[in-house]
PDB file of C-alpha atoms and ligand atoms in Angstrom:
ATOM      1  CA  MET A  30     126.222 -23.513 -22.825  1.00 56.00           C
ATOM      2  CA  GLY A  31     126.185 -19.803 -22.015  1.00 66.00           C
ATOM      3  CA  ASP A  32     127.631 -18.270 -18.880  1.00 82.00           C
ATOM      4  CA  ILE A  33     124.258 -18.210 -17.154  1.00 81.00           C
ATOM      5  CA  LEU A  34     123.663 -21.918 -17.669  1.00 90.00           C
ATOM      6  CA  ALA A  35     127.268 -22.711 -16.662  1.00 92.00           C
ATOM      7  CA  GLU A  36     126.557 -20.924 -13.404  1.00 90.00           C
ATOM      8  CA  ASP A  37     123.418 -23.024 -12.834  1.00 91.00           C
ATOM      9  CA  LYS A  38     125.372 -26.218 -13.607  1.00 92.00           C
ATOM     10  CA  LYS A  39     128.047 -25.264 -11.077  1.00 90.00           C
ATOM     11  CA  LYS A  40     125.427 -24.627  -8.410  1.00 91.00           C
ATOM     12  CA  LEU A  41     123.653 -27.881  -9.246  1.00 92.00           C
ATOM     13  CA  ASP A  42     126.889 -29.852  -8.889  1.00 92.00           C
ATOM     14  CA  SER A  43     127.531 -28.146  -5.576  1.00 91.00           C
ATOM     15  CA  LEU A  44     124.001 -29.048  -4.418  1.00 91.00           C
ATOM     16  CA  LEU A  45     124.512 -32.714  -5.341  1.00 92.00           C
ATOM     17  CA  LYS A  46     127.737 -32.778  -3.341  1.00 92.00           C
ATOM     18  CA  GLY A  47     125.776 -31.769  -0.258  1.00 89.00           C
ATOM     19  CA  GLY A  48     126.429 -28.026  -0.433  1.00 82.00           C
ATOM     20  CA  SER A  49     123.810 -25.331  -0.382  1.00 80.00           C
ATOM     21  CA  SER A  50     122.583 -24.756  -3.931  1.00 74.00           C
ATOM     22  CA  GLY A  51     122.275 -20.989  -4.195  1.00 85.00           C
ATOM     23  CA  ILE A  52     120.140 -21.713  -7.273  1.00 90.00           C
ATOM     24  CA  GLU A  53     118.001 -18.678  -8.061  1.00 89.00           C
ATOM     25  CA  PRO A  54     114.237 -19.314  -8.252  1.00 91.00           C
ATOM     26  CA  LEU A  55     113.081 -20.060 -11.815  1.00 91.00           C
ATOM     27  CA  VAL A  56     110.510 -17.427 -12.728  1.00 93.00           C
ATOM     28  CA  PHE A  57     108.501 -17.020 -15.896  1.00 91.00           C
ATOM     29  CA  GLU A  58     105.233 -15.554 -17.160  1.00 92.00           C
ATOM     30  CA  GLN A  59     102.274 -17.717 -18.093  1.00 90.00           C
ATOM     31  CA  SER A  60      98.645 -17.357 -19.008  1.00 87.00           C
ATOM     32  CA  TYR A  61      96.095 -18.858 -16.600  1.00 82.00           C
ATOM     33  CA  ASP A  62      92.606 -19.450 -17.939  1.00 80.00           C
ATOM     34  CA  ILE A  63      90.180 -21.886 -16.346  1.00 85.00           C
ATOM     35  CA  GLU A  64      86.429 -22.292 -16.369  1.00 87.00           C
ATOM     36  CA  TYR A  65      84.566 -23.083 -13.192  1.00 88.00           C
ATOM     37  CA  VAL A  66      81.141 -22.625 -11.662  1.00 90.00           C
ATOM     38  CA  MET A  67      81.214 -19.782  -9.207  1.00 89.00           C
ATOM     39  CA  SER A  68      78.517 -19.178  -6.579  1.00 93.00           C
ATOM     40  CA  HIS A  69      77.960 -16.126  -4.402  1.00 94.00           C
ATOM     41  CA  GLY A  70      76.527 -18.625  -1.892  1.00 94.00           C
ATOM     42  CA  GLN A  71      75.300 -17.098   1.353  1.00 94.00           C
ATOM     43  CA  ASP A  72      76.430 -13.652   0.162  1.00 95.00           C
ATOM     44  CA  SER A  73      73.803 -13.802  -2.629  1.00 96.00           C
ATOM     45  CA  PRO A  74      71.320 -11.402  -0.915  1.00 96.00           C
ATOM     46  CA  PHE A  75      74.054  -8.748  -0.993  1.00 97.00           C
ATOM     47  CA  PHE A  76      74.426  -9.059  -4.776  1.00 96.00           C
ATOM     48  CA  VAL A  77      70.642  -9.248  -5.366  1.00 97.00           C
ATOM     49  CA  GLY A  78      70.369  -6.093  -3.224  1.00 97.00           C
ATOM     50  CA  LEU A  79      72.796  -4.266  -5.533  1.00 97.00           C
ATOM     51  CA  ALA A  80      70.479  -4.936  -8.481  1.00 96.00           C
ATOM     52  CA  PHE A  81      67.704  -3.097  -6.605  1.00 97.00           C
ATOM     53  CA  GLY A  82      69.950  -0.193  -5.574  1.00 96.00           C
ATOM     54  CA  LYS A  83      70.245  -1.378  -1.983  1.00 97.00           C
ATOM     55  CA  LEU A  84      73.337  -1.866   0.115  1.00 97.00           C
ATOM     56  CA  LEU A  85      72.903  -4.793   2.511  1.00 98.00           C
ATOM     57  CA  GLY A  86      74.782  -5.345   5.730  1.00 97.00           C
ATOM     58  CA  THR A  87      74.186  -7.603   8.696  1.00 98.00           C
ATOM     59  CA  ARG A  88      73.467  -7.344  12.404  1.00 98.00           C
ATOM     60  CA  CYS A  89      74.089  -9.888  15.151  1.00 98.00           C
ATOM     61  CA  LYS A  90      70.832 -11.107  16.683  1.00 98.00           C
ATOM     62  CA  ALA A  91      72.548 -11.705  20.019  1.00 98.00           C
ATOM     63  CA  CYS A  92      74.913  -8.773  20.702  1.00 98.00           C
ATOM     64  CA  HIS A  93      73.547  -6.391  17.997  1.00 97.00           C
ATOM     65  CA  TYR A  94      77.040  -5.677  16.613  1.00 98.00           C
ATOM     66  CA  SER A  95      76.451  -4.396  13.082  1.00 98.00           C
ATOM     67  CA  TYR A  96      78.482  -5.109   9.965  1.00 98.00           C
ATOM     68  CA  ALA A  97      78.449  -3.017   6.797  1.00 98.00           C
ATOM     69  CA  THR A  98      79.203  -6.264   4.928  1.00 97.00           C
ATOM     70  CA  PRO A  99      77.641  -9.734   4.564  1.00 96.00           C
ATOM     71  CA  LYS A 100      78.274 -11.899   7.613  1.00 96.00           C
ATOM     72  CA  SER A 101      76.543 -15.167   8.577  1.00 96.00           C
ATOM     73  CA  PHE A 102      77.952 -15.340  12.081  1.00 97.00           C
ATOM     74  CA  CYS A 103      79.089 -12.580  14.422  1.00 98.00           C
ATOM     75  CA  VAL A 104      82.854 -12.219  14.802  1.00 96.00           C
ATOM     76  CA  ASN A 105      82.231 -10.606  18.171  1.00 93.00           C
ATOM     77  CA  CYS A 106      80.148 -13.329  19.867  1.00 97.00           C
ATOM     78  CA  GLY A 107      79.494 -16.107  17.340  1.00 97.00           C
ATOM     79  CA  GLY A 108      75.756 -15.362  17.189  1.00 98.00           C
ATOM     80  CA  ARG A 109      73.671 -15.563  14.019  1.00 98.00           C
ATOM     81  CA  CYS A 110      73.414 -12.403  11.951  1.00 98.00           C
ATOM     82  CA  SER A 111      70.405 -11.140  10.026  1.00 98.00           C
ATOM     83  CA  TRP A 112      70.347  -8.919   6.941  1.00 98.00           C
ATOM     84  CA  VAL A 113      69.742  -5.193   7.337  1.00 98.00           C
ATOM     85  CA  GLU A 114      69.803  -2.266   4.927  1.00 98.00           C
ATOM     86  CA  VAL A 115      72.843   0.013   5.078  1.00 98.00           C
ATOM     87  CA  PRO A 116      72.250   3.733   4.381  1.00 97.00           C
ATOM     88  CA  GLY A 117      73.068   4.730   0.804  1.00 96.00           C
ATOM     89  CA  SER A 118      75.449   7.408   2.027  1.00 97.00           C
ATOM     90  CA  GLY A 119      78.247   7.635   4.571  1.00 98.00           C
ATOM     91  CA  LYS A 120      81.552   9.353   5.301  1.00 98.00           C
ATOM     92  CA  ILE A 121      85.069   8.584   4.095  1.00 98.00           C
ATOM     93  CA  HIS A 122      86.928   7.072   7.044  1.00 98.00           C
ATOM     94  CA  THR A 123      90.205   6.712   5.137  1.00 98.00           C
ATOM     95  CA  PHE A 124      91.474   6.280   1.594  1.00 98.00           C
ATOM     96  CA  THR A 125      94.360   4.940  -0.428  1.00 97.00           C
ATOM     97  CA  LEU A 126      95.583   5.824  -3.894  1.00 96.00           C
ATOM     98  CA  CYS A 127      96.321   2.689  -5.917  1.00 96.00           C
ATOM     99  CA  HIS A 128      99.076   2.824  -8.519  1.00 95.00           C
ATOM    100  CA  PHE A 129      98.929  -0.923  -9.016  1.00 92.00           C
ATOM    101  CA  GLY A 130      96.028  -3.376  -9.123  1.00 86.00           C
ATOM    102  CA  SER A 131      94.892  -6.787 -10.229  1.00 84.00           C
ATOM    103  CA  GLU A 132      94.752  -7.462 -13.979  1.00 81.00           C
ATOM    104  CA  ALA A 133      91.124  -6.305 -14.249  1.00 79.00           C
ATOM    105  CA  PHE A 134      91.843  -2.905 -12.703  1.00 84.00           C
ATOM    106  CA  LEU A 135      95.403  -2.300 -13.919  1.00 90.00           C
ATOM    107  CA  LYS A 136      94.296  -0.145 -16.840  1.00 91.00           C
ATOM    108  CA  GLU A 137      92.288   2.065 -14.454  1.00 91.00           C
ATOM    109  CA  THR A 138      95.244   2.971 -12.206  1.00 95.00           C
ATOM    110  CA  PRO A 139      95.752   5.321 -10.494  1.00 96.00           C
ATOM    111  CA  TYR A 140      92.410   5.000  -8.664  1.00 96.00           C
ATOM    112  CA  LEU A 141      91.085   5.667  -5.189  1.00 97.00           C
ATOM    113  CA  LEU A 142      89.906   3.084  -2.680  1.00 97.00           C
ATOM    114  CA  ILE A 143      88.011   4.219   0.385  1.00 98.00           C
ATOM    115  CA  LEU A 144      86.725   2.790   3.635  1.00 98.00           C
ATOM    116  CA  VAL A 145      83.235   4.170   4.220  1.00 98.00           C
ATOM    117  CA  GLU A 146      81.671   4.583   7.655  1.00 98.00           C
ATOM    118  CA  PHE A 147      77.899   4.479   8.003  1.00 98.00           C
ATOM    119  CA  GLU A 148      75.704   5.874  10.754  1.00 97.00           C
ATOM    120  CA  GLY A 149      74.682   3.043  13.081  1.00 96.00           C
ATOM    121  CA  PHE A 150      77.205   0.504  11.796  1.00 98.00           C
ATOM    122  CA  ASN A 151      80.236  -0.796  13.665  1.00 98.00           C
ATOM    123  CA  THR A 152      82.365  -1.813  10.681  1.00 98.00           C
ATOM    124  CA  LEU A 153      83.569  -0.095   7.509  1.00 98.00           C
ATOM    125  CA  PHE A 154      82.986  -0.875   3.846  1.00 98.00           C
ATOM    126  CA  LEU A 155      85.770  -0.977   1.235  1.00 97.00           C
ATOM    127  CA  SER A 156      84.876   0.460  -2.154  1.00 97.00           C
ATOM    128  CA  ARG A 157      86.043   2.509  -5.129  1.00 96.00           C
ATOM    129  CA  LEU A 158      85.753   6.309  -5.021  1.00 97.00           C
ATOM    130  CA  LYS A 159      84.906   7.883  -8.377  1.00 97.00           C
ATOM    131  CA  GLY A 160      84.192  11.483  -9.265  1.00 97.00           C
ATOM    132  CA  VAL A 161      87.367  12.733  -7.572  1.00 97.00           C
ATOM    133  CA  ASP A 162      90.547  13.369  -9.523  1.00 96.00           C
ATOM    134  CA  PRO A 163      93.136  11.010  -7.930  1.00 96.00           C
ATOM    135  CA  ALA A 164      95.790  13.706  -8.530  1.00 94.00           C
ATOM    136  CA  THR A 165      93.975  15.995  -6.076  1.00 95.00           C
ATOM    137  CA  ALA A 166      93.450  13.356  -3.372  1.00 95.00           C
ATOM    138  CA  GLY A 167      94.591  14.444   0.072  1.00 95.00           C
ATOM    139  CA  LEU A 168      93.698  14.420   3.743  1.00 95.00           C
ATOM    140  CA  LYS A 169      90.754  16.725   3.048  1.00 96.00           C
ATOM    141  CA  LEU A 170      88.956  13.643   1.666  1.00 97.00           C
ATOM    142  CA  ILE A 171      88.600  12.220   5.165  1.00 98.00           C
ATOM    143  CA  GLY A 172      85.133  12.934   6.513  1.00 98.00           C
ATOM    144  CA  THR A 173      83.752  13.756   3.043  1.00 98.00           C
ATOM    145  CA  LYS A 174      80.146  12.652   2.574  1.00 98.00           C
ATOM    146  CA  VAL A 175      79.805  10.047  -0.167  1.00 98.00           C
ATOM    147  CA  GLU A 176      76.895   8.171  -1.696  1.00 98.00           C
ATOM    148  CA  ALA A 177      76.609   4.724  -3.212  1.00 98.00           C
ATOM    149  CA  LYS A 178      76.282   4.420  -6.991  1.00 98.00           C
ATOM    150  CA  PHE A 179      75.095   1.273  -8.697  1.00 98.00           C
ATOM    151  CA  ASN A 180      75.780   0.026 -12.214  1.00 97.00           C
ATOM    152  CA  PRO A 181      72.501   0.667 -14.113  1.00 97.00           C
ATOM    153  CA  ALA A 182      73.005  -2.679 -15.907  1.00 97.00           C
ATOM    154  CA  LEU A 183      72.628  -4.628 -12.638  1.00 97.00           C
ATOM    155  CA  LYS A 184      68.976  -5.622 -13.147  1.00 97.00           C
ATOM    156  CA  ASP A 185      69.800  -7.021 -16.575  1.00 97.00           C
ATOM    157  CA  LYS A 186      72.761  -8.842 -15.070  1.00 97.00           C
ATOM    158  CA  LEU A 187      70.567 -10.379 -12.353  1.00 97.00           C
ATOM    159  CA  ASP A 188      68.010 -11.400 -14.964  1.00 97.00           C
ATOM    160  CA  PHE A 189      70.764 -13.014 -17.042  1.00 96.00           C
ATOM    161  CA  MET A 190      72.270 -14.884 -14.069  1.00 95.00           C
ATOM    162  CA  ARG A 191      68.839 -16.158 -12.936  1.00 95.00           C
ATOM    163  CA  LYS A 192      67.859 -17.383 -16.391  1.00 96.00           C
ATOM    164  CA  ARG A 193      71.148 -18.989 -17.310  1.00 93.00           C
ATOM    165  CA  LYS A 194      70.961 -22.756 -17.106  1.00 92.00           C
ATOM    166  CA  ILE A 195      74.247 -24.190 -15.928  1.00 91.00           C
ATOM    167  CA  ASP A 196      75.125 -27.615 -17.280  1.00 89.00           C
ATOM    168  CA  TYR A 197      77.251 -29.042 -14.476  1.00 89.00           C
ATOM    169  CA  LYS A 198      78.227 -32.034 -16.595  1.00 90.00           C
ATOM    170  CA  ARG A 199      79.444 -30.125 -19.643  1.00 88.00           C
ATOM    171  CA  THR A 200      82.937 -31.043 -20.738  1.00 88.00           C
ATOM    172  CA  GLU A 201      83.402 -28.728 -23.730  1.00 90.00           C
ATOM    173  CA  SER A 202      84.740 -25.208 -23.210  1.00 89.00           C
ATOM    174  CA  LEU A 203      82.611 -22.094 -23.403  1.00 91.00           C
ATOM    175  CA  SER A 204      82.707 -20.387 -26.802  1.00 92.00           C
ATOM    176  CA  PRO A 205      84.610 -17.068 -26.969  1.00 92.00           C
ATOM    177  CA  GLU A 206      81.212 -15.301 -27.390  1.00 95.00           C
ATOM    178  CA  GLU A 207      79.801 -17.017 -24.274  1.00 93.00           C
ATOM    179  CA  LYS A 208      82.927 -16.171 -22.295  1.00 91.00           C
ATOM    180  CA  GLU A 209      82.635 -12.516 -23.269  1.00 93.00           C
ATOM    181  CA  LEU A 210      78.916 -12.410 -22.430  1.00 95.00           C
ATOM    182  CA  ILE A 211      79.353 -14.082 -19.025  1.00 93.00           C
ATOM    183  CA  LYS A 212      82.195 -11.729 -18.137  1.00 90.00           C
ATOM    184  CA  LYS A 213      79.941  -8.783 -18.966  1.00 94.00           C
ATOM    185  CA  MET A 214      76.868 -10.140 -17.164  1.00 95.00           C
ATOM    186  CA  GLU A 215      78.388 -11.393 -13.914  1.00 93.00           C
ATOM    187  CA  ILE A 216      77.379  -9.299 -10.871  1.00 94.00           C
ATOM    188  CA  LYS A 217      80.548  -8.105  -9.178  1.00 91.00           C
ATOM    189  CA  VAL A 218      81.521  -5.921  -6.220  1.00 89.00           C
ATOM    190  CA  SER A 219      82.826  -3.409  -8.796  1.00 91.00           C
ATOM    191  CA  ASP A 220      79.193  -2.812  -9.884  1.00 96.00           C
ATOM    192  CA  LEU A 221      79.040  -0.623  -6.778  1.00 97.00           C
ATOM    193  CA  TRP A 222      81.152   2.474  -6.092  1.00 98.00           C
ATOM    194  CA  PHE A 223      80.919   5.747  -4.217  1.00 98.00           C
ATOM    195  CA  GLU A 224      80.938   9.377  -5.326  1.00 98.00           C
ATOM    196  CA  PRO A 225      80.979  12.605  -3.311  1.00 97.00           C
ATOM    197  CA  ALA A 226      77.401  13.394  -2.211  1.00 96.00           C
TER     198      ALA A 226
HETATM  199 ZN1   ZN B  11      77.335 -10.865  18.262  1.00 96.05          ZN
END
């Protein structure tokens, strides 16, 4: 037993005698891969909108508070919201330069995230900013006019998602080819980004 394990054994013995263990958390890396059926649910109009080059937000029917994002019920008053079109361009309210990201975006770091403000809307929209060299990012970005850009493949993606028949009772795994195709054809928030207007 090496020194490290001897240390753990000592701490374990101490724990069993009623002392505090001092045992360091056991940490390791593992791969996590599961298949599940994912639904955009009530946010679906937002994603369908993207396929047609439209940005959809919502507005409260009762207090008229407007959201630049999908919202079923108003956070302000609890009223029902209805869908409205958000202008395709706005201004950068603030930004952050990301040097770290989730697995999907890690290879794209460093990248810029912005909060966009739109005329006539009370809330902001979080998105990627492309077309600006992250190395040159600075306070001058704030207030810059930006416009929404949509992945040209979105209509094909929508077509694919609509036509795909999901077998809810299937027990076998997806084939590697199917997995790859579904990953490519899923409509995601990253199919939308902003660039300087
Ligand atoms: Zn309201």
